[in-house]
């Protein structure tokens, strides 16, 4: 631990599981005060208690609820960082994709980060410097079969993040991480199957699946002055797959 985030106050969504949870652990170990959000109220409460930080059950697509929770959490100590990791995936060929599933992916993966950032903006603007990190996906920069809804939501998030970099500088920096296949609940269907795993590993230059630690380190980079002259960037953490 090097206290890279000492004195910082950072909100992380999707913190009950996978990448969001790993980011919460790494950021806590680097000295940050955290506000954790997740739709899974029990899960987020457990990690919040373990890390000794604030945690709230919250659906990021519910704008009014997000507004209330962000204001409540930030009122006393403010906020100077956001990591949007909450997300959902439905892999279904376009012809069979339910309209409700399209709506839900846009609502959670794209409008969710919008809701969080909008609610947090007055606090971020009050800070001396602030950072926004959005977790998109390789699917946001390249098409993959059956991912029209997911890819469109993540491509929107990539562009939203770039636009925020432009609109909110110089005090607020905004960057995107595009993970490849990372071993979490979202991809359990894949990594629990040895044949699928072998195929996925073979497709990437580094010949392995990603770990949550890989993404957490990238989120730390974008949340510190190590990336102090970088905004609007899109960083693949995919072992050499999208070549973006
Ligand atoms: N796992 C991968 O291979 C992979 C690859 C590229 C991008 N991603 C993205 O990474 C992010 C993290 O996913 P993960 O891999 O950790 O998966 P995960 O399923 O382990 O975690 C996702 C978390 O988001 C929460 N969540 C879902 N909908 C929510 C909502 N409406 N409001 C609040 N919380 C909500 C879930 O409860 C869960 O805790 C997601 O945005 C995902 O799209 C994942």
mmCIF file of C-alpha atoms and ligand atoms in Angstrom:
data_model
loop_
_atom_site.group_PDB
_atom_site.id
_atom_site.type_symbol
_atom_site.label_atom_id
_atom_site.label_comp_id
_atom_site.label_asym_id
_atom_site.label_seq_id
_atom_site.Cartn_x
_atom_site.Cartn_y
_atom_site.Cartn_z
ATOM 1 C CA UNK A 1 0.000 0.000 0.000
ATOM 2 C CA UNK A 2 1.327 3.433 -0.937
ATOM 3 C CA UNK A 3 -1.597 5.674 0.095
ATOM 4 C CA UNK A 4 -2.003 6.889 -3.477
ATOM 5 C CA UNK A 5 -5.615 7.845 -2.720
ATOM 6 C CA UNK A 6 -5.133 9.290 0.763
ATOM 7 C CA UNK A 7 -7.566 12.166 1.326
ATOM 8 C CA UNK A 8 -9.658 11.203 -1.702
ATOM 9 C CA UNK A 9 -13.398 10.454 -1.524
ATOM 10 C CA UNK A 10 -14.560 8.176 -4.306
ATOM 11 C CA UNK A 11 -17.940 6.685 -5.254
ATOM 12 C CA UNK A 12 -17.912 3.249 -6.902
ATOM 13 C CA UNK A 13 -20.965 1.610 -8.501
ATOM 14 C CA UNK A 14 -21.323 -2.140 -9.006
ATOM 15 C CA UNK A 15 -19.251 -2.619 -5.853
ATOM 16 C CA UNK A 16 -20.991 -5.774 -4.605
ATOM 17 C CA UNK A 17 -19.281 -8.005 -7.150
ATOM 18 C CA UNK A 18 -16.474 -8.552 -9.649
ATOM 19 C CA UNK A 19 -14.537 -5.567 -10.914
ATOM 20 C CA UNK A 20 -16.359 -2.951 -8.840
ATOM 21 C CA UNK A 21 -15.650 -4.907 -5.660
ATOM 22 C CA UNK A 22 -11.963 -5.381 -6.525
ATOM 23 C CA UNK A 23 -11.651 -1.662 -7.282
ATOM 24 C CA UNK A 24 -13.235 -0.922 -3.891
ATOM 25 C CA UNK A 25 -10.718 -3.189 -2.132
ATOM 26 C CA UNK A 26 -7.719 -1.710 -3.955
ATOM 27 C CA UNK A 27 -8.895 1.887 -3.466
ATOM 28 C CA UNK A 28 -9.544 1.275 0.255
ATOM 29 C CA UNK A 29 -6.048 -0.204 0.594
ATOM 30 C CA UNK A 30 -4.683 2.948 -1.070
ATOM 31 C CA UNK A 31 -6.302 5.124 1.594
ATOM 32 C CA UNK A 32 -9.460 6.393 -0.143
ATOM 33 C CA UNK A 33 -12.731 7.068 1.685
ATOM 34 C CA UNK A 34 -15.379 5.258 -0.315
ATOM 35 C CA UNK A 35 -19.086 5.416 -1.088
ATOM 36 C CA UNK A 36 -20.183 2.064 -2.547
ATOM 37 C CA UNK A 37 -23.404 1.563 -4.538
ATOM 38 C CA UNK A 38 -24.978 -1.572 -5.953
ATOM 39 C CA UNK A 39 -28.423 -2.855 -6.831
ATOM 40 C CA UNK A 40 -27.542 -5.836 -4.625
ATOM 41 C CA UNK A 41 -28.191 -4.180 -1.256
ATOM 42 C CA UNK A 42 -27.005 -7.131 0.855
ATOM 43 C CA UNK A 43 -23.841 -7.603 -1.160
ATOM 44 C CA UNK A 44 -22.867 -3.954 -1.026
ATOM 45 C CA UNK A 45 -23.602 -3.784 2.705
ATOM 46 C CA UNK A 46 -21.263 -6.749 3.302
ATOM 47 C CA UNK A 47 -18.305 -5.237 1.449
ATOM 48 C CA UNK A 48 -18.969 -1.799 2.960
ATOM 49 C CA UNK A 49 -18.876 -3.242 6.487
ATOM 50 C CA UNK A 50 -15.728 -5.235 5.688
ATOM 51 C CA UNK A 51 -13.925 -2.140 4.379
ATOM 52 C CA UNK A 52 -15.409 0.237 6.957
ATOM 53 C CA UNK A 53 -16.939 2.544 4.336
ATOM 54 C CA UNK A 54 -20.393 3.789 3.301
ATOM 55 C CA UNK A 55 -22.509 1.396 1.214
ATOM 56 C CA UNK A 56 -25.999 1.790 -0.249
ATOM 57 C CA UNK A 57 -28.392 -0.423 -2.175
ATOM 58 C CA UNK A 58 -29.175 1.599 -5.314
ATOM 59 C CA UNK A 59 -30.286 0.937 -8.879
ATOM 60 C CA UNK A 60 -28.193 3.298 -11.014
ATOM 61 C CA UNK A 61 -30.991 3.549 -13.586
ATOM 62 C CA UNK A 62 -33.396 5.037 -10.990
ATOM 63 C CA UNK A 63 -32.562 8.724 -11.386
ATOM 64 C CA UNK A 64 -34.401 10.087 -8.352
ATOM 65 C CA UNK A 65 -32.969 7.393 -6.043
ATOM 66 C CA UNK A 66 -29.449 8.022 -7.374
ATOM 67 C CA UNK A 67 -29.841 11.761 -6.782
ATOM 68 C CA UNK A 68 -30.946 11.284 -3.190
ATOM 69 C CA UNK A 69 -28.234 8.784 -2.303
ATOM 70 C CA UNK A 70 -25.395 10.709 -3.946
ATOM 71 C CA UNK A 71 -26.380 13.952 -2.216
ATOM 72 C CA UNK A 72 -26.787 12.177 1.143
ATOM 73 C CA UNK A 73 -23.417 10.412 0.813
ATOM 74 C CA UNK A 74 -21.525 13.469 -0.407
ATOM 75 C CA UNK A 75 -23.130 16.135 1.790
ATOM 76 C CA UNK A 76 -20.590 16.024 4.610
ATOM 77 C CA UNK A 77 -17.248 15.156 3.031
ATOM 78 C CA UNK A 78 -17.934 15.796 -0.670
ATOM 79 C CA UNK A 79 -16.760 13.632 -3.565
ATOM 80 C CA UNK A 80 -13.734 13.903 -5.834
ATOM 81 C CA UNK A 81 -13.915 10.657 -7.767
ATOM 82 C CA UNK A 82 -16.356 8.335 -9.513
ATOM 83 C CA UNK A 83 -15.914 4.815 -10.851
ATOM 84 C CA UNK A 84 -18.913 3.524 -12.785
ATOM 85 C CA UNK A 85 -18.598 -0.269 -12.818
ATOM 86 C CA UNK A 86 -22.270 -1.367 -12.530
ATOM 87 C CA UNK A 87 -23.401 -3.088 -15.704
ATOM 88 C CA UNK A 88 -25.483 -5.854 -17.231
ATOM 89 C CA UNK A 89 -25.023 -8.094 -20.275
ATOM 90 C CA UNK A 90 -27.511 -9.872 -22.532
ATOM 91 C CA UNK A 91 -25.936 -11.767 -25.439
ATOM 92 C CA UNK A 92 -28.759 -12.393 -27.916
ATOM 93 C CA UNK A 93 -28.743 -12.075 -31.712
ATOM 94 C CA UNK A 94 -30.434 -8.832 -32.785
ATOM 95 C CA UNK A 95 -33.432 -10.591 -34.366
ATOM 96 C CA UNK A 96 -34.298 -12.196 -31.019
ATOM 97 C CA UNK A 97 -33.280 -9.346 -28.705
ATOM 98 C CA UNK A 98 -36.273 -8.279 -26.609
ATOM 99 C CA UNK A 99 -37.023 -4.566 -26.685
ATOM 100 C CA UNK A 100 -37.191 -4.594 -22.895
ATOM 101 C CA UNK A 101 -33.657 -5.993 -22.764
ATOM 102 C CA UNK A 102 -32.387 -3.252 -25.104
ATOM 103 C CA UNK A 103 -34.090 -0.623 -22.920
ATOM 104 C CA UNK A 104 -32.638 -2.098 -19.742
ATOM 105 C CA UNK A 105 -29.050 -2.281 -21.057
ATOM 106 C CA UNK A 106 -29.191 1.346 -22.210
ATOM 107 C CA UNK A 107 -30.770 2.365 -18.883
ATOM 108 C CA UNK A 108 -28.159 0.612 -16.709
ATOM 109 C CA UNK A 109 -24.967 0.735 -18.813
ATOM 110 C CA UNK A 110 -25.309 4.210 -20.335
ATOM 111 C CA UNK A 111 -27.973 6.242 -18.504
ATOM 112 C CA UNK A 112 -26.766 4.804 -15.161
ATOM 113 C CA UNK A 113 -23.322 6.473 -15.398
ATOM 114 C CA UNK A 114 -25.041 9.637 -16.686
ATOM 115 C CA UNK A 115 -27.317 9.673 -13.611
ATOM 116 C CA UNK A 116 -24.415 9.141 -11.217
ATOM 117 C CA UNK A 117 -22.174 11.772 -12.800
ATOM 118 C CA UNK A 118 -24.995 14.336 -13.075
ATOM 119 C CA UNK A 119 -25.864 13.905 -9.399
ATOM 120 C CA UNK A 120 -22.221 14.016 -8.322
ATOM 121 C CA UNK A 121 -21.151 16.897 -10.560
ATOM 122 C CA UNK A 122 -21.687 19.771 -8.099
ATOM 123 C CA UNK A 123 -19.459 17.935 -5.594
ATOM 124 C CA UNK A 124 -16.800 17.054 -8.177
ATOM 125 C CA UNK A 125 -16.727 20.696 -9.308
ATOM 126 C CA UNK A 126 -16.196 21.867 -5.744
ATOM 127 C CA UNK A 127 -13.115 19.644 -5.340
ATOM 128 C CA UNK A 128 -9.683 20.950 -6.272
ATOM 129 C CA UNK A 129 -9.334 18.108 -8.797
ATOM 130 C CA UNK A 130 -11.586 15.166 -9.589
ATOM 131 C CA UNK A 131 -11.611 11.995 -11.685
ATOM 132 C CA UNK A 132 -14.262 9.985 -13.510
ATOM 133 C CA UNK A 133 -13.543 6.407 -14.611
ATOM 134 C CA UNK A 134 -16.150 4.557 -16.633
ATOM 135 C CA UNK A 135 -15.935 0.806 -17.247
ATOM 136 C CA UNK A 136 -17.112 0.177 -20.808
ATOM 137 C CA UNK A 137 -15.979 -2.923 -22.745
ATOM 138 C CA UNK A 138 -14.115 -4.108 -25.826
ATOM 139 C CA UNK A 139 -17.716 -4.479 -27.067
ATOM 140 C CA UNK A 140 -17.903 -0.679 -27.008
ATOM 141 C CA UNK A 141 -15.184 -0.365 -29.640
ATOM 142 C CA UNK A 142 -15.729 -3.465 -31.805
ATOM 143 C CA UNK A 143 -18.780 -5.493 -32.800
ATOM 144 C CA UNK A 144 -19.207 -9.027 -31.480
ATOM 145 C CA UNK A 145 -21.958 -11.496 -32.318
ATOM 146 C CA UNK A 146 -25.148 -11.086 -30.303
ATOM 147 C CA UNK A 147 -24.086 -7.928 -28.523
ATOM 148 C CA UNK A 148 -25.966 -5.176 -30.384
ATOM 149 C CA UNK A 149 -27.663 -3.814 -27.252
ATOM 150 C CA UNK A 150 -24.673 -4.247 -24.948
ATOM 151 C CA UNK A 151 -22.184 -2.916 -27.523
ATOM 152 C CA UNK A 152 -24.357 0.102 -28.323
ATOM 153 C CA UNK A 153 -24.687 0.940 -24.618
ATOM 154 C CA UNK A 154 -20.921 0.647 -24.089
ATOM 155 C CA UNK A 155 -20.048 2.586 -27.272
ATOM 156 C CA UNK A 156 -22.320 5.341 -25.960
ATOM 157 C CA UNK A 157 -20.454 5.236 -22.662
ATOM 158 C CA UNK A 158 -17.088 5.543 -24.442
ATOM 159 C CA UNK A 159 -18.262 8.690 -26.250
ATOM 160 C CA UNK A 160 -20.010 10.132 -23.167
ATOM 161 C CA UNK A 161 -16.720 9.763 -21.295
ATOM 162 C CA UNK A 162 -14.761 11.552 -24.030
ATOM 163 C CA UNK A 163 -17.309 14.390 -24.135
ATOM 164 C CA UNK A 164 -17.087 14.760 -20.354
ATOM 165 C CA UNK A 165 -13.309 15.001 -20.673
ATOM 166 C CA UNK A 166 -13.828 17.907 -23.064
ATOM 167 C CA UNK A 167 -16.652 19.643 -21.165
ATOM 168 C CA UNK A 168 -15.411 19.222 -17.595
ATOM 169 C CA UNK A 169 -11.680 19.956 -17.887
ATOM 170 C CA UNK A 170 -9.383 21.207 -16.580
ATOM 171 C CA UNK A 171 -10.419 20.267 -13.034
ATOM 172 C CA UNK A 172 -12.205 17.019 -13.836
ATOM 173 C CA UNK A 173 -10.578 14.249 -15.895
ATOM 174 C CA UNK A 174 -12.733 11.534 -17.465
ATOM 175 C CA UNK A 175 -11.392 8.244 -18.868
ATOM 176 C CA UNK A 176 -12.723 4.894 -20.054
ATOM 177 C CA UNK A 177 -11.475 1.364 -19.416
ATOM 178 C CA UNK A 178 -12.474 -1.266 -21.976
ATOM 179 C CA UNK A 179 -12.000 -4.711 -20.412
ATOM 180 C CA UNK A 180 -11.867 -7.882 -22.456
ATOM 181 C CA UNK A 181 -13.050 -11.114 -20.855
ATOM 182 C CA UNK A 182 -12.546 -10.726 -17.100
ATOM 183 C CA UNK A 183 -13.303 -13.582 -14.680
ATOM 184 C CA UNK A 184 -16.412 -12.370 -12.812
ATOM 185 C CA UNK A 185 -20.016 -13.470 -12.300
ATOM 186 C CA UNK A 186 -20.876 -11.835 -15.635
ATOM 187 C CA UNK A 187 -18.648 -14.264 -17.536
ATOM 188 C CA UNK A 188 -19.104 -17.342 -15.351
ATOM 189 C CA UNK A 189 -20.933 -19.071 -18.232
ATOM 190 C CA UNK A 190 -17.680 -18.803 -20.192
ATOM 191 C CA UNK A 191 -14.848 -19.502 -17.747
ATOM 192 C CA UNK A 192 -16.654 -22.424 -16.106
ATOM 193 C CA UNK A 193 -16.503 -24.199 -19.464
ATOM 194 C CA UNK A 194 -12.907 -25.321 -20.255
ATOM 195 C CA UNK A 195 -13.505 -25.382 -24.021
ATOM 196 C CA UNK A 196 -14.891 -21.820 -24.005
ATOM 197 C CA UNK A 197 -12.029 -20.676 -21.782
ATOM 198 C CA UNK A 198 -9.414 -22.199 -24.076
ATOM 199 C CA UNK A 199 -10.988 -20.478 -27.097
ATOM 200 C CA UNK A 200 -11.165 -17.122 -25.326
ATOM 201 C CA UNK A 201 -7.546 -17.432 -24.135
ATOM 202 C CA UNK A 202 -6.348 -18.368 -27.584
ATOM 203 C CA UNK A 203 -7.980 -15.287 -29.153
ATOM 204 C CA UNK A 204 -5.833 -12.818 -27.169
ATOM 205 C CA UNK A 205 -2.129 -12.053 -27.484
ATOM 206 C CA UNK A 206 -1.432 -12.585 -23.759
ATOM 207 C CA UNK A 207 -3.138 -16.041 -23.770
ATOM 208 C CA UNK A 208 -5.137 -15.726 -20.554
ATOM 209 C CA UNK A 209 -8.424 -14.361 -19.283
ATOM 210 C CA UNK A 210 -8.371 -11.096 -17.360
ATOM 211 C CA UNK A 211 -8.493 -10.883 -13.575
ATOM 212 C CA UNK A 212 -10.385 -8.181 -11.669
ATOM 213 C CA UNK A 213 -6.977 -6.991 -10.411
ATOM 214 C CA UNK A 214 -5.997 -6.076 -14.000
ATOM 215 C CA UNK A 215 -8.927 -3.682 -14.251
ATOM 216 C CA UNK A 216 -8.574 -2.362 -10.693
ATOM 217 C CA UNK A 217 -4.975 -1.309 -11.393
ATOM 218 C CA UNK A 218 -6.097 0.571 -14.503
ATOM 219 C CA UNK A 219 -8.862 2.281 -12.501
ATOM 220 C CA UNK A 220 -6.253 3.311 -9.914
ATOM 221 C CA UNK A 221 -4.044 4.769 -12.662
ATOM 222 C CA UNK A 222 -6.911 6.880 -14.016
ATOM 223 C CA UNK A 223 -7.897 8.012 -10.493
ATOM 224 C CA UNK A 224 -4.474 9.361 -9.543
ATOM 225 C CA UNK A 225 -2.037 11.971 -10.829
ATOM 226 C CA UNK A 226 -0.111 9.102 -12.468
ATOM 227 C CA UNK A 227 -2.508 9.857 -15.344
ATOM 228 C CA UNK A 228 -2.570 13.600 -14.613
ATOM 229 C CA UNK A 229 -2.216 14.716 -18.256
ATOM 230 C CA UNK A 230 -4.733 12.199 -19.629
ATOM 231 C CA UNK A 231 -8.424 12.754 -20.215
ATOM 232 C CA UNK A 232 -10.885 11.316 -22.728
ATOM 233 C CA UNK A 233 -8.662 8.253 -23.132
ATOM 234 C CA UNK A 234 -9.914 4.747 -23.877
ATOM 235 C CA UNK A 235 -7.701 2.046 -22.370
ATOM 236 C CA UNK A 236 -8.138 -1.557 -23.478
ATOM 237 C CA UNK A 237 -7.471 -4.038 -20.661
ATOM 238 C CA UNK A 238 -8.049 -7.059 -22.842
ATOM 239 C CA UNK A 239 -4.755 -8.954 -23.171
ATOM 240 C CA UNK A 240 -4.386 -7.836 -26.795
ATOM 241 C CA UNK A 241 -7.742 -8.339 -28.452
ATOM 242 C CA UNK A 242 -9.416 -5.140 -29.682
ATOM 243 C CA UNK A 243 -6.176 -3.391 -30.752
ATOM 244 C CA UNK A 244 -8.044 -0.135 -30.200
HETATM 245 N N1 LIG B 1 -16.581 -9.438 -16.938
HETATM 246 C C1 LIG B 1 -16.237 -9.073 -18.144
HETATM 247 O O1 LIG B 1 -15.661 -9.844 -18.926
HETATM 248 C C2 LIG B 1 -16.489 -7.673 -18.619
HETATM 249 C C3 LIG B 1 -15.903 -7.274 -19.818
HETATM 250 C C4 LIG B 1 -16.083 -5.984 -20.260
HETATM 251 C C5 LIG B 1 -16.811 -5.091 -19.500
HETATM 252 N N2 LIG B 1 -17.396 -5.501 -18.346
HETATM 253 C C6 LIG B 1 -18.116 -4.498 -17.570
HETATM 254 O O2 LIG B 1 -17.495 -4.396 -16.321
HETATM 255 C C7 LIG B 1 -18.428 -3.907 -15.355
HETATM 256 C C8 LIG B 1 -18.368 -4.767 -14.099
HETATM 257 O O3 LIG B 1 -18.891 -6.056 -14.412
HETATM 258 P P1 LIG B 1 -18.326 -7.376 -13.706
HETATM 259 O O4 LIG B 1 -17.562 -8.108 -14.712
HETATM 260 O O5 LIG B 1 -17.674 -7.017 -12.431
HETATM 261 O O6 LIG B 1 -19.690 -8.151 -13.480
HETATM 262 P P2 LIG B 1 -20.483 -8.541 -12.140
HETATM 263 O O7 LIG B 1 -21.769 -9.088 -12.641
HETATM 264 O O8 LIG B 1 -19.623 -9.363 -11.266
HETATM 265 O O9 LIG B 1 -20.730 -7.148 -11.410
HETATM 266 C C9 LIG B 1 -21.664 -6.214 -11.847
HETATM 267 C C10 LIG B 1 -22.246 -5.522 -10.639
HETATM 268 O O10 LIG B 1 -23.140 -4.490 -11.102
HETATM 269 C C11 LIG B 1 -24.292 -4.522 -10.288
HETATM 270 N N3 LIG B 1 -25.427 -3.946 -11.008
HETATM 271 C C12 LIG B 1 -26.043 -4.441 -12.098
HETATM 272 N N4 LIG B 1 -27.070 -3.648 -12.453
HETATM 273 C C13 LIG B 1 -27.092 -2.628 -11.568
HETATM 274 C C14 LIG B 1 -27.926 -1.499 -11.401
HETATM 275 N N5 LIG B 1 -28.972 -1.267 -12.212
HETATM 276 N N6 LIG B 1 -27.652 -0.633 -10.397
HETATM 277 C C15 LIG B 1 -26.623 -0.870 -9.550
HETATM 278 N N7 LIG B 1 -25.817 -1.937 -9.650
HETATM 279 C C16 LIG B 1 -26.044 -2.806 -10.653
HETATM 280 C C17 LIG B 1 -24.518 -5.993 -9.974
HETATM 281 O O11 LIG B 1 -25.367 -6.185 -8.855
HETATM 282 C C18 LIG B 1 -23.086 -6.454 -9.750
HETATM 283 O O12 LIG B 1 -22.706 -6.303 -8.392
HETATM 284 C C19 LIG B 1 -19.780 -3.907 -16.054
HETATM 285 O O13 LIG B 1 -20.073 -2.595 -16.478
HETATM 286 C C20 LIG B 1 -19.551 -4.798 -17.259
HETATM 287 O O14 LIG B 1 -20.423 -4.470 -18.318
HETATM 288 C C21 LIG B 1 -17.274 -6.774 -17.892
#
